[in-house]
Structure formats: structure tokens, C-alpha cells
Amino acid sequence: MSYYGHASASDPPNPSFHGAAPSSSGGNNAATAQFDGAKIFVGGLSWQTTEETLRYHFEQYGEVVSVEVMRDRATGDPRGFAFVVFKSDETVDLILKNKPHEINHKVVDVKRAQARRV
């Protein structure tokens, strides 16, 4: 399963995609489902925004498990969006209630991450 079409149909399955907890069974387990429920999409990022910048901004709302700024596979340049995973789903609710979010002098689009079926 991929988020927002990042992985093409020809890409091999990756249980640790976007920082989800690895699964020994290769399928969805409780830990993976918990992390997916506490994940946000952050769009409209400045090209200067790093994982550290995002972690610093969102740590004020709750414990951050992982941050991944999505990058172009060929060039390594940031694509302008990221995923942030939190320990608690309540943190995501709090973040969504406290819009707008400004990171690196730019208002960003924050949404609950949704799994996309391929």
C-alpha cells in the first residue's frame, strides 16, 4: 500500500514505507495500523524545510515517531511534501485543530494521511 501514489505498481512492496514499523509477518499488524492512524501529510513545504525543521515544529504538540520529507528519486531534491508519524492519534487531532501551521515562513497544508489503494 502506498500513500498519495508515491510508489508505482512496479515497485516491490515495502512494509517500512514512510517510516511505518517493520512487520515480521509482512502484513498489517497492530503496530503498523497504530502508526498509520497517527500520521499526517504536510504539503506546500518550502524547499529549505528539513526533517529536523518539521520535527521541531510538530514536537510541541506531542511525541514524533518519524519524519520523512519526500524526495525525487532521480535528483534527491525535495518534492515539497512530507509525512510525520506521531506516537498518539490524539496528537494528530490537536494539530488539525490548531491550523494554520507556518513552517519556514510558509503556511503549509496539514491533513491526516490517507492510505491509497493501488
Coordinates of C-alpha atoms in Angstrom, one line a residue, residues 6-67:
H6 CA 4.4 7.6 -4.3
A7 CA 5.2 4.0 -5.2
S8 CA 4.3 2.8 -8.7
A9 CA 2.7 -0.5 -9.3
S10 CA 6.1 -1.9 -10.4
D11 CA 7.7 -1.0 -7.1
P12 CA 8.2 -4.0 -4.8
P13 CA 6.1 -4.0 -1.6
N14 CA 7.9 -2.4 1.4
P15 CA 6.4 -2.9 4.8
S16 CA 8.5 0.0 6.3
F17 CA 7.3 2.5 3.6
H18 CA 7.1 6.1 5.1
G19 CA 8.5 5.0 8.4
A20 CA 5.9 2.5 9.4
A21 CA 7.0 -0.1 11.9
P22 CA 8.5 -3.2 10.2
S23 CA 6.3 -6.2 10.3
S24 CA 7.8 -9.7 10.8
S25 CA 4.8 -11.2 9.1
G26 CA 5.0 -8.8 6.1
G27 CA 1.3 -7.8 6.6
N28 CA -0.6 -5.2 8.5
N29 CA -0.2 -5.7 12.2
A30 CA -1.4 -3.7 15.2
A31 CA 1.8 -1.6 15.4
T32 CA 1.6 -0.6 11.7
A33 CA -2.1 0.3 12.0
Q34 CA -1.3 2.4 15.1
F35 CA 1.4 4.3 13.3
D36 CA -0.7 4.8 10.2
G37 CA -3.6 6.2 12.3
A38 CA -1.2 8.8 13.8
K39 CA 0.3 10.0 10.5
I40 CA -0.1 13.4 8.8
F41 CA 0.6 14.7 5.3
V42 CA 2.3 18.1 5.2
G43 CA 2.1 19.8 1.8
G44 CA 3.3 23.1 0.4
L45 CA 6.7 22.9 2.1
S46 CA 9.5 25.3 1.3
W47 CA 12.4 23.7 -0.4
Q48 CA 14.6 24.6 2.6
T49 CA 12.4 22.6 5.0
T50 CA 14.2 19.6 6.5
E51 CA 13.2 16.6 8.7
E52 CA 14.7 18.5 11.6
T53 CA 12.6 21.6 11.0
L54 CA 9.4 19.6 10.8
R55 CA 10.3 17.6 13.9
Y56 CA 11.0 20.8 15.8
H57 CA 7.7 22.4 14.7
F58 CA 5.4 19.3 15.5
E59 CA 7.1 18.2 18.7
Q60 CA 5.3 21.0 20.5
Y61 CA 2.0 19.0 20.0
G62 CA 3.3 15.5 21.0
E63 CA 5.9 12.9 20.6
V64 CA 7.1 12.5 17.0
V65 CA 8.0 8.9 15.9
S66 CA 9.3 9.7 12.4
V67 CA 9.5 12.4 9.8

